[in-house]
CSV table of C-alpha atoms and ligand atoms in Angstrom, one decimal:
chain,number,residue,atom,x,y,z
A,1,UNK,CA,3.7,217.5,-110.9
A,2,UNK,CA,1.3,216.9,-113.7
A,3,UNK,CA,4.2,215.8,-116.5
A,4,UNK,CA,5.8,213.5,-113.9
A,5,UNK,CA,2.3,211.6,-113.3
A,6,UNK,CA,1.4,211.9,-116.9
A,7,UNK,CA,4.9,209.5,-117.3
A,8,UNK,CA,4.1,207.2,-114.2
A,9,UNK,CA,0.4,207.1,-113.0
A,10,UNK,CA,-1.2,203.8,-113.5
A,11,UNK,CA,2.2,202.3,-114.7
A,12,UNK,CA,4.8,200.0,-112.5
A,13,UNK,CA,7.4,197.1,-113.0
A,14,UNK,CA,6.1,193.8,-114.3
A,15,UNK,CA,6.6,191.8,-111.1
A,16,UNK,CA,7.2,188.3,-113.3
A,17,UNK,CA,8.9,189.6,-116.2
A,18,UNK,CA,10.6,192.9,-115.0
A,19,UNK,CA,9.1,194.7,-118.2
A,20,UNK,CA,9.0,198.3,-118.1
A,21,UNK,CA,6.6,198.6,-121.0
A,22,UNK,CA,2.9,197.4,-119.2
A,23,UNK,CA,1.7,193.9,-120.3
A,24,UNK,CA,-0.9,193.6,-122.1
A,25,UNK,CA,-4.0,191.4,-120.4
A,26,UNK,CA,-5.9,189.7,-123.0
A,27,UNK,CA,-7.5,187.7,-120.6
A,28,UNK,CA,-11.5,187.5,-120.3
A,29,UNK,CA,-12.3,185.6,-117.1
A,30,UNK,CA,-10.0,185.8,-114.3
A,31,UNK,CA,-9.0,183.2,-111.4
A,32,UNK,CA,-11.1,183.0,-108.3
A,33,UNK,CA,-9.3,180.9,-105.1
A,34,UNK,CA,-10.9,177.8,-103.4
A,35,UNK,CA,-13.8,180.1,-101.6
A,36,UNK,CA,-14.5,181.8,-104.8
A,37,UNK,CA,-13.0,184.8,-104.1
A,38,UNK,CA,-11.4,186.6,-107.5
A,39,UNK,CA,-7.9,186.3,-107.1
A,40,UNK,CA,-6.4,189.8,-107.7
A,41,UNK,CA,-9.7,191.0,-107.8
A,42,UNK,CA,-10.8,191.3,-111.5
A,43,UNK,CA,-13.6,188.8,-112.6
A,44,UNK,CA,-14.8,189.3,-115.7
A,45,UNK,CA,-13.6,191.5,-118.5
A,46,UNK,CA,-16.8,193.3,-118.9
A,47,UNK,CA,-16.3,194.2,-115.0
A,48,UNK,CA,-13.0,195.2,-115.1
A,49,UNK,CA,-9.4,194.2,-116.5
A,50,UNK,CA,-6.1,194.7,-115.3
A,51,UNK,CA,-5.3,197.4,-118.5
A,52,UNK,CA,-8.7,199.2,-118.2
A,53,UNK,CA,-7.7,199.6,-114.5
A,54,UNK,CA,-4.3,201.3,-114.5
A,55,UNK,CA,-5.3,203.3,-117.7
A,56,UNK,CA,-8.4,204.8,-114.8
A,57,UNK,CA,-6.0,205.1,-112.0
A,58,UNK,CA,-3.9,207.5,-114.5
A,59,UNK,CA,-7.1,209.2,-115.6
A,60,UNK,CA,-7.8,210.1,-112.0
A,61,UNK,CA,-4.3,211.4,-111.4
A,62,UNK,CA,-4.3,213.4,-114.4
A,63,UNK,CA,-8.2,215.4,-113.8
A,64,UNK,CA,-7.5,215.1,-110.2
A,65,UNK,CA,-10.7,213.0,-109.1
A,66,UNK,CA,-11.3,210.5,-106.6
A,67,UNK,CA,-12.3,207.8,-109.2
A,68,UNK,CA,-12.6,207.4,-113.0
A,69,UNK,CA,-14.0,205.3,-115.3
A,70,UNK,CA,-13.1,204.0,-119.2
A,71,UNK,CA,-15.1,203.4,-122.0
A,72,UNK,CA,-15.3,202.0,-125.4
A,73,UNK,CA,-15.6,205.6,-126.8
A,74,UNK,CA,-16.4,209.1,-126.4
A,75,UNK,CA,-20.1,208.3,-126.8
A,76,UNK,CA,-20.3,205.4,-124.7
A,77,UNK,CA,-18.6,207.6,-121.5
A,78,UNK,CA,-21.6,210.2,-122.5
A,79,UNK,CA,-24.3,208.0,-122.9
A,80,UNK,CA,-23.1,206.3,-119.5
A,81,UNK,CA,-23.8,209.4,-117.7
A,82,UNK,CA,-27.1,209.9,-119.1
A,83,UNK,CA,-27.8,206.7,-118.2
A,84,UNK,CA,-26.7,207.2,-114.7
A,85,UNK,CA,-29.3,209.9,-114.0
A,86,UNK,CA,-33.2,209.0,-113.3
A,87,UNK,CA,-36.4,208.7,-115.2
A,88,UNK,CA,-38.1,212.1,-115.6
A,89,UNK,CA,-34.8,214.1,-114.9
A,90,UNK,CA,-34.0,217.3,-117.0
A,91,UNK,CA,-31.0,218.0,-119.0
A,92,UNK,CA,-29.5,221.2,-120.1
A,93,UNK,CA,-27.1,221.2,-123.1
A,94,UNK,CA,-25.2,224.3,-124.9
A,95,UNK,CA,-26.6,224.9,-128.2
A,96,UNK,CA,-22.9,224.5,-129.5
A,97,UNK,CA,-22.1,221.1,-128.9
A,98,UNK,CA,-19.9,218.0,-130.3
A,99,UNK,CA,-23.0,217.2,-132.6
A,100,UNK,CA,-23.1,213.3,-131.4
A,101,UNK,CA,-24.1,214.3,-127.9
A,102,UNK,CA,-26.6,216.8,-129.5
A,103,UNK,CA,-28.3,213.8,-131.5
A,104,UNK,CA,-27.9,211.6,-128.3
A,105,UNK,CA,-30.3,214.0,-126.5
A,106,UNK,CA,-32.7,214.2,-129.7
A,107,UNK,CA,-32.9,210.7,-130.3
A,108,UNK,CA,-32.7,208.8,-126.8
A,109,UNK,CA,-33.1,211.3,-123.7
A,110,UNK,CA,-37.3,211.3,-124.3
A,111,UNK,CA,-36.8,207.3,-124.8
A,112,UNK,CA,-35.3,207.3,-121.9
A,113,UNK,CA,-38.0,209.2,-120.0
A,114,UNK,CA,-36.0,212.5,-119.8
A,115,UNK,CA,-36.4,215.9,-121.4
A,116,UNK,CA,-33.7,218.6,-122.5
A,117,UNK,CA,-33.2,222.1,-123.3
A,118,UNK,CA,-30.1,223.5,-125.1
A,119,UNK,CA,-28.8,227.3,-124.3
A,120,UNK,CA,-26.2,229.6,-126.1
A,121,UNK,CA,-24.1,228.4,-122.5
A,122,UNK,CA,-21.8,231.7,-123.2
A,123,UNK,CA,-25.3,233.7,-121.7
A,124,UNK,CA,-25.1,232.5,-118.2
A,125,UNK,CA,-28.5,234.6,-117.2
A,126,UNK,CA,-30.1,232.2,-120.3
A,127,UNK,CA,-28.5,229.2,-118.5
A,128,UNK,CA,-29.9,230.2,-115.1
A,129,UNK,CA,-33.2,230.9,-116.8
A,130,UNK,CA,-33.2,226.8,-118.0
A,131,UNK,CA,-32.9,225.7,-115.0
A,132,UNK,CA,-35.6,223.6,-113.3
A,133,UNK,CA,-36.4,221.8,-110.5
A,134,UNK,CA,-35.6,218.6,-112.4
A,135,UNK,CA,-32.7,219.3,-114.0
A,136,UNK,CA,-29.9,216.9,-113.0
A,137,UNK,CA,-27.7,217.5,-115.1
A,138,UNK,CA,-25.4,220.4,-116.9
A,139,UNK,CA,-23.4,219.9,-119.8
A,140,UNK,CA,-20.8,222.0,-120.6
A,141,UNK,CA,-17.8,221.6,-123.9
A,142,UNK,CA,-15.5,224.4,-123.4
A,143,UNK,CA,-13.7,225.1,-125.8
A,144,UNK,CA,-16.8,223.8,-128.1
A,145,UNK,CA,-16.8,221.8,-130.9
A,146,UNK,CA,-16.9,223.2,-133.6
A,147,UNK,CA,-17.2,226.8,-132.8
A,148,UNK,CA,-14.5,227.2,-130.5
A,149,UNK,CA,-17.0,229.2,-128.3
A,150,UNK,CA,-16.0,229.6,-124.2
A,151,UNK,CA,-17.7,228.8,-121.3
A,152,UNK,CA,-17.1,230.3,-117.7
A,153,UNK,CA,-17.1,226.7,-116.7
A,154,UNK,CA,-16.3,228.4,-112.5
A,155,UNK,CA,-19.6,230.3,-113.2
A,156,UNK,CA,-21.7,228.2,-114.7
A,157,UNK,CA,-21.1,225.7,-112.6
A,158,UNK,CA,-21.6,227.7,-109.8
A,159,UNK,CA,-25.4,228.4,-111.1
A,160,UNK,CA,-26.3,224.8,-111.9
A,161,UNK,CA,-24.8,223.6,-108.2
A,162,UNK,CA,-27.7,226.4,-106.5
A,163,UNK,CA,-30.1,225.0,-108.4
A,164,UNK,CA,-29.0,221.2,-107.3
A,165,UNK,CA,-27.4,220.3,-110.6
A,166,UNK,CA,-24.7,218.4,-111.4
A,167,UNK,CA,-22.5,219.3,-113.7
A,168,UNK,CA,-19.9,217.7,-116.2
A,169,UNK,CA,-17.6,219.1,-118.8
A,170,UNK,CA,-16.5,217.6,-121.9
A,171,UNK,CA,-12.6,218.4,-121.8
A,172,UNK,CA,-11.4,217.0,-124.9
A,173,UNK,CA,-10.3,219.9,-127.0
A,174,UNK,CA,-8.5,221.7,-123.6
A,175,UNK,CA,-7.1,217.9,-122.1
A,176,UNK,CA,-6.2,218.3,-118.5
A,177,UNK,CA,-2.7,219.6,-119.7
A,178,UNK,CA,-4.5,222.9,-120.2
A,179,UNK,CA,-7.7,223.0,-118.1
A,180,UNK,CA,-9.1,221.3,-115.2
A,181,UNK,CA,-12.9,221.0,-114.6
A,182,UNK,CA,-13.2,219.4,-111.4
A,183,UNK,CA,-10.6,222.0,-110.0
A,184,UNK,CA,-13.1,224.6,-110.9
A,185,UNK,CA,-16.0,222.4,-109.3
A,186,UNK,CA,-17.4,220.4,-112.2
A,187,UNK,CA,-18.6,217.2,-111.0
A,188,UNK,CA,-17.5,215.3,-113.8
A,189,UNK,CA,-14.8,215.5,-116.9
A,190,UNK,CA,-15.6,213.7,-119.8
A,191,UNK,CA,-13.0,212.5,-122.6
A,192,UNK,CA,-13.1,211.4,-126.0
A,193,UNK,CA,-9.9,209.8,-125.5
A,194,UNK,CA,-10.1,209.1,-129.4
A,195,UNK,CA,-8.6,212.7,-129.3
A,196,UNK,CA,-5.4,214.3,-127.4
A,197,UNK,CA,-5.0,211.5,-124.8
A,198,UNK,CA,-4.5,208.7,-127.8
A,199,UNK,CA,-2.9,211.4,-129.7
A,200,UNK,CA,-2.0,208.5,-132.9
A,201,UNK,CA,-5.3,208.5,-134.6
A,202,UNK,CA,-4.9,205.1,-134.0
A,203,UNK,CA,-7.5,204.1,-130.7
A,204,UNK,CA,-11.0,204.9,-129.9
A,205,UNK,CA,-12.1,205.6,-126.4
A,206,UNK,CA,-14.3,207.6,-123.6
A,207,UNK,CA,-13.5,208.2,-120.2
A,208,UNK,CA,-15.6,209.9,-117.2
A,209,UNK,CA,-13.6,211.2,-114.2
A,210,UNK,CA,-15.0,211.9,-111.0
A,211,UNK,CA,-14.9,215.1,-108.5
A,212,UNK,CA,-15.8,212.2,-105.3
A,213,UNK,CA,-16.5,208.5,-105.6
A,214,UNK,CA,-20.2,208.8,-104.6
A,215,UNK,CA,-23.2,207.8,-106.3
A,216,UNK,CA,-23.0,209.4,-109.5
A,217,UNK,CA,-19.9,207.2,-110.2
A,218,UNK,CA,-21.3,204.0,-108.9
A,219,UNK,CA,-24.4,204.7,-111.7
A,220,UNK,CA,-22.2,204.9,-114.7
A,221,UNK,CA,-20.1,202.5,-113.5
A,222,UNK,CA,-23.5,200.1,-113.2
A,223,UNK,CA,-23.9,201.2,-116.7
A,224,UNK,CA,-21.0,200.7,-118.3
A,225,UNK,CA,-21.1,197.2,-116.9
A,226,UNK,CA,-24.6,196.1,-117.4
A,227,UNK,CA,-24.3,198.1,-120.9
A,228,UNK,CA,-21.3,197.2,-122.1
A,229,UNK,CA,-19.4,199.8,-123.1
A,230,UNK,CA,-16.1,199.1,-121.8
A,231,UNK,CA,-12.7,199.8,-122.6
A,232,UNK,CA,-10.8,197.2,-124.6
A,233,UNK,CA,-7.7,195.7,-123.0
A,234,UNK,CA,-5.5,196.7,-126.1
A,235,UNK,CA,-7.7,200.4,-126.9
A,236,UNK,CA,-6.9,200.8,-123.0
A,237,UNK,CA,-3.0,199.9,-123.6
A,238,UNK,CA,-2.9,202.3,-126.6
A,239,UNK,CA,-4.2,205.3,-124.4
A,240,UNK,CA,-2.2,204.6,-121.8
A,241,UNK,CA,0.4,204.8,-123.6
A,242,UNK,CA,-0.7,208.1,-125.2
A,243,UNK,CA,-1.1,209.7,-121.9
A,244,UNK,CA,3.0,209.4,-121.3
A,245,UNK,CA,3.6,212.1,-124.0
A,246,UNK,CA,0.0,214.2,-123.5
A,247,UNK,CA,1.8,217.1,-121.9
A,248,UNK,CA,4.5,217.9,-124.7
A,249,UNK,CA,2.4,217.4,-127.8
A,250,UNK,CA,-0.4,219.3,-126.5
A,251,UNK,CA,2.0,222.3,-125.2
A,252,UNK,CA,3.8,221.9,-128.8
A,253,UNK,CA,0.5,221.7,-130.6
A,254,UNK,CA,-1.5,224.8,-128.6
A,255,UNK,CA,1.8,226.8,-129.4
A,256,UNK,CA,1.6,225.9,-133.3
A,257,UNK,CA,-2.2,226.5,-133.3
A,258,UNK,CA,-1.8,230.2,-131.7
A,259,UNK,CA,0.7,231.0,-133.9
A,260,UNK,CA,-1.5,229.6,-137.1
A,261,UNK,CA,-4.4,231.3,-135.5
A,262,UNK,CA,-2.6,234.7,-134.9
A,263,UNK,CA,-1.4,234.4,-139.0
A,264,UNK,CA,-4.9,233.6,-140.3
A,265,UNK,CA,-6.7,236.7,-138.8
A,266,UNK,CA,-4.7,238.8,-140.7
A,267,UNK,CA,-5.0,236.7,-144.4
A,268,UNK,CA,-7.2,238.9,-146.7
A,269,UNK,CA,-9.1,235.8,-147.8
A,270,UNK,CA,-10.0,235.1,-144.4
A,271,UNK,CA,-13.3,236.4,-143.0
A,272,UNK,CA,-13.0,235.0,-139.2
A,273,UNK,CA,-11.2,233.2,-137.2
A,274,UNK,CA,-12.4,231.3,-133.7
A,275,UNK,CA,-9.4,230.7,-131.7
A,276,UNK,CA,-9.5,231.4,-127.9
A,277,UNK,CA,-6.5,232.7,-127.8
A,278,UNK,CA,-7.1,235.4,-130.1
A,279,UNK,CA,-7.9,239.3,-128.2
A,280,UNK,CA,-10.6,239.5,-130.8
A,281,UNK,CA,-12.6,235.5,-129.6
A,282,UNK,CA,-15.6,237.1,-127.1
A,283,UNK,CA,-14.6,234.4,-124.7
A,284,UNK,CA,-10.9,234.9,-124.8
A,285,UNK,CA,-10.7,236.5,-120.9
A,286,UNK,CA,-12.6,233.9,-119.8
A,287,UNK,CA,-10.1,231.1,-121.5
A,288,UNK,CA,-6.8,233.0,-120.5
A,289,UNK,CA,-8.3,233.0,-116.6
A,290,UNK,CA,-9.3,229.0,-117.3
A,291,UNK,CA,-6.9,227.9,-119.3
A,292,UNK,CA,-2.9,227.4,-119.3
A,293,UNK,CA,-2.4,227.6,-122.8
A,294,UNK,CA,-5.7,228.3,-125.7
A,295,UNK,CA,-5.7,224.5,-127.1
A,296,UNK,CA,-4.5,223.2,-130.6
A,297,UNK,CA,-8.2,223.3,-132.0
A,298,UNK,CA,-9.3,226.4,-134.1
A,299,UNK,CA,-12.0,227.0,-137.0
A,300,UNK,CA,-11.7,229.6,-139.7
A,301,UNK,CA,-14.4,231.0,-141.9
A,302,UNK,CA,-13.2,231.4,-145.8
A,303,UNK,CA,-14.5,234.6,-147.2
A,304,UNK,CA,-16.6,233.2,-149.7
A,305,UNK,CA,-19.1,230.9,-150.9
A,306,UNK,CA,-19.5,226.9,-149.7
A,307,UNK,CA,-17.8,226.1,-153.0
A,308,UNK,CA,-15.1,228.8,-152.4
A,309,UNK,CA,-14.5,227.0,-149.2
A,310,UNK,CA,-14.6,223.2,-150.6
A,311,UNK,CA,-12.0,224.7,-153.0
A,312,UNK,CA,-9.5,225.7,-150.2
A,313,UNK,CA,-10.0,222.4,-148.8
A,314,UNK,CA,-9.4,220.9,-151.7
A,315,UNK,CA,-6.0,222.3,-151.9
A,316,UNK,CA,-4.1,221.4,-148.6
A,317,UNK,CA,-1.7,219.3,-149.5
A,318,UNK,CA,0.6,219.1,-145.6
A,319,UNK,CA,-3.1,218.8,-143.7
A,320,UNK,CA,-5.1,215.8,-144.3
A,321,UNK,CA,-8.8,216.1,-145.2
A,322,UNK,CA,-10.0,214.5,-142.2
A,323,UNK,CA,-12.2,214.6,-139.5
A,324,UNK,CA,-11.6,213.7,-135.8
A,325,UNK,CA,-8.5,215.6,-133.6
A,326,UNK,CA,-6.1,215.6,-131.3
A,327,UNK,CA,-3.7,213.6,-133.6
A,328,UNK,CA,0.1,214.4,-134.4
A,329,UNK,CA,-0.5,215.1,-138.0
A,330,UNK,CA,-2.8,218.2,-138.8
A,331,UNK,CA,-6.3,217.2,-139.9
A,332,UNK,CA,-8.3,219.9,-141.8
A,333,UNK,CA,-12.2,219.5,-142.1
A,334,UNK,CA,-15.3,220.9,-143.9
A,335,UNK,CA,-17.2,220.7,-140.8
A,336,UNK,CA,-21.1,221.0,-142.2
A,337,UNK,CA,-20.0,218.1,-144.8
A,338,UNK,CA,-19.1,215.6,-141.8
A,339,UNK,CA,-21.7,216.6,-139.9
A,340,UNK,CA,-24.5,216.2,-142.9
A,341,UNK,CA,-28.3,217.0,-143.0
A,342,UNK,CA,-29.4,218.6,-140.0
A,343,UNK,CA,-25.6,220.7,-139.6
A,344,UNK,CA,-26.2,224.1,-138.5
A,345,UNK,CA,-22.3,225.0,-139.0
A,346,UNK,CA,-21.5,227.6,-141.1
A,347,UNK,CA,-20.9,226.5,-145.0
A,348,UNK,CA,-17.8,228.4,-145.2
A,349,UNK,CA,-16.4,227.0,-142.0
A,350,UNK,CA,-13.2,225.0,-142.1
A,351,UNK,CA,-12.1,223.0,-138.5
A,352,UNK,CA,-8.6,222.3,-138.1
A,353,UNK,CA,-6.7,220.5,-135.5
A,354,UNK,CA,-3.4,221.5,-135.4
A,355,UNK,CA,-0.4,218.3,-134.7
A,356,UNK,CA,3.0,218.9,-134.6
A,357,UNK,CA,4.5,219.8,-137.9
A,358,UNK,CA,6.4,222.6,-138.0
A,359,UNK,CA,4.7,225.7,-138.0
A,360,UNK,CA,6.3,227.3,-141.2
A,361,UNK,CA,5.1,224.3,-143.2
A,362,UNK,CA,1.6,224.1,-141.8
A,363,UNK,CA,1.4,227.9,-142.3
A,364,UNK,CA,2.6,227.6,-146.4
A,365,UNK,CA,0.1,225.3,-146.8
A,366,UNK,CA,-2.7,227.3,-145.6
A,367,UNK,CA,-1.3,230.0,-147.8
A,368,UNK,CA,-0.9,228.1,-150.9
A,369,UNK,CA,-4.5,226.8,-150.3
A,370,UNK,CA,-6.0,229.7,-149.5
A,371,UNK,CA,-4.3,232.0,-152.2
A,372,UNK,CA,-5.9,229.5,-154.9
B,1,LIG,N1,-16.7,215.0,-127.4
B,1,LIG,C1,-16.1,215.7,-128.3
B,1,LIG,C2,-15.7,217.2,-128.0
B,1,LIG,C3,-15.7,215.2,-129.5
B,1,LIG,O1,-15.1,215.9,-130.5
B,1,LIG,C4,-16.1,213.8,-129.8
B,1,LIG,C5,-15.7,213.1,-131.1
B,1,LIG,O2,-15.4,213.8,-132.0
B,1,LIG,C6,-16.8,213.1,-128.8
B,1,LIG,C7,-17.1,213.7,-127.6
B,1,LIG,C8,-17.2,211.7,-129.0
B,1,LIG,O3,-16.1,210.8,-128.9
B,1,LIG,P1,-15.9,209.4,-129.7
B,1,LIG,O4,-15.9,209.7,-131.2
B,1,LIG,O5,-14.7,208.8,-129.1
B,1,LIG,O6,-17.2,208.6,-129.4
């Protein structure tokens, strides 16, 4: 069952020392025997290393794929897959999108030979409508960042696997705890392991996990080794690491964050709220058939002015004025600040990732921020 492999996968008894805890490999070249084979097959850290490895083989247990892959971020696993797919192919992106994929596409994919389209993904007949017969590639984020918008990920994938696409979806606000892609027939989950799966705020990191072991894999796996961006040994460790708790916080955190959510709709100062797991979020059937539990990520939209809102932020005092997620303390952010020139996020939209305080203190804070 998923919490027992979230504990075990990739893990085992130091055969030398006995150490429960894994060791941690610093090593950058590896052994090879007198024919010049690699002695326990790792050769060269930029290939592989024994920490990168076990944190994959519990990646792979937890998405349920045949193989996956770890990288030095969240943008490297992305920019991997682009990289994986062929001059002249076509990409199609939803128009709500972690915004560092978004500028990938604008400033690299034509570089790269390769053109794009973004589509409100929510409008499956507008997805179908992108399609071409050079599109390689769908991308869906579900929940989306920062919108908290929902994707029929079954459906859409559906569409895009008529039409020849592959397909991969960018799982980090859900975490397999609460949604499986590759169950549903994506061809790839993608992680910013920065988020849930470290869960400390304290490790960058990207991983890609694989439906089958076929080509696709074997491309970003070429390009994460001619390219570079691997997984550290000690960024590997840390997520590792992360992954034996993922379950409870994220159960703990969803709970807190539907709770919050359910408070916030009903605060006079408060104009909107995009939680999945809210009756009133358009996409909220689609989440409740997708998803376990409606994730620990929600925006809210301050009725009011920019300024109005800067001012509510300017209050929290439990929340940290942050960006990022997936954390154990809550991180509160003015999302068109972070994202800068070029944002098209709401000015009186405030993202919040919700860690595992209590509720009762999280929700007094919001109040005392929001009353003014
Ligand atoms: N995908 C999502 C949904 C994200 O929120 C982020 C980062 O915020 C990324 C990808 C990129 O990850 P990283 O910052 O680890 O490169």
């Amino acid at each position: 069952r998923f919490e027992t492999l979230a504990v075990h996968a990739g893990g085992h008894l130091d055969e030398t020392t006995g150490a429960v805890a894994p060791p941690l490999h610093l090593s950058t070249t590896f052994g090879r025997d007198a024919l010049g084979n690699p002695v326990a097959g790792h050769s060269y850290i930029r290939d592989s290393n024994p920490n990168q490895s076990s944190l994959e083989t519990a990646l792979a247990a937890l998405e349920g794929g045949a193989a996956a892959l770890a990288f030095s971020s969240g943008m490297g696993a992305a920019s991997a897959l682009l990289q994986a797919l062929p001059a002249g192919a076509h990409v199609v992106l939803p128009e709500d999108l972690y915004y560092g994929v978004r500028a990938a596409a604008r400033d690299y994919l034509s570089k790269w030979g390769m053109t794009w389209d973004a589509v409100p993904m929510h409008d499956l007949a507008a997805l179908r409508e992108a399609l071409r017969p050079e599109t390689r590639l769908v991308w869906l984020e579900s929940p989306s960042n920062p919108l908290i918008g929902i994707t029929d990920l079954a459906a859409a994938t559906a569409i895009a696997h008529e039409k020849g696409a592959r397909v991969v979806v960018d799982n980090t606000f859900a975490t397999p705890v609460l949604q499986r892609p590759l169950d549903l027939g994506a061809d790839v989950a993608l992680h910013s392991t920065t988020k849930y799966m470290g869960g400390h705020s304290d490790v960058i990191g990207g991983a890609l996990v694989f439906r089958e072991a076929g080509l696709f894999h074997e491309e970003a796996l070429h390009a994460r080794h001619i390219l570079g961006a691997v997984a550290s040994p000690f960024a590997s460790w840390l997520v590792l690491r992360g992954l034996r708790t993922l379950p409870v916080r994220v159960e703990r955190q969803a709970r807190t964050a539907h709770a919050l959510a359910t408070w916030l709709e009903t605060h006079p100062r408060v104009e909107a709220v995009h939680y999945p797991g809210l009756p009133s979020h358009p996409g909220h059937e689609v989440a409740a058939r997708q998803m376990s539990a409606f994730g620990a990520m929600l925006s809210f939209r301050v009725k009011g002015s920019r300024e109005e809102t800067l001012a509510v932020s300017a209050r929290v005092a439990l929340f940290t004025r942050a960006t990022s997620l997936g954390g154990v303390e809550s991180l509160l952010e003015h999302r068109a600040t972070s994202e800068g020139p070029g944002s098209t996020t709401p000015e009186n939209l405030l993202r919040v990732s919700v860690g595992l305080e209590h509720e009762d203190d999280l929700r007094a804070d919001l109040d005392q921020a929001l009353a003014g």
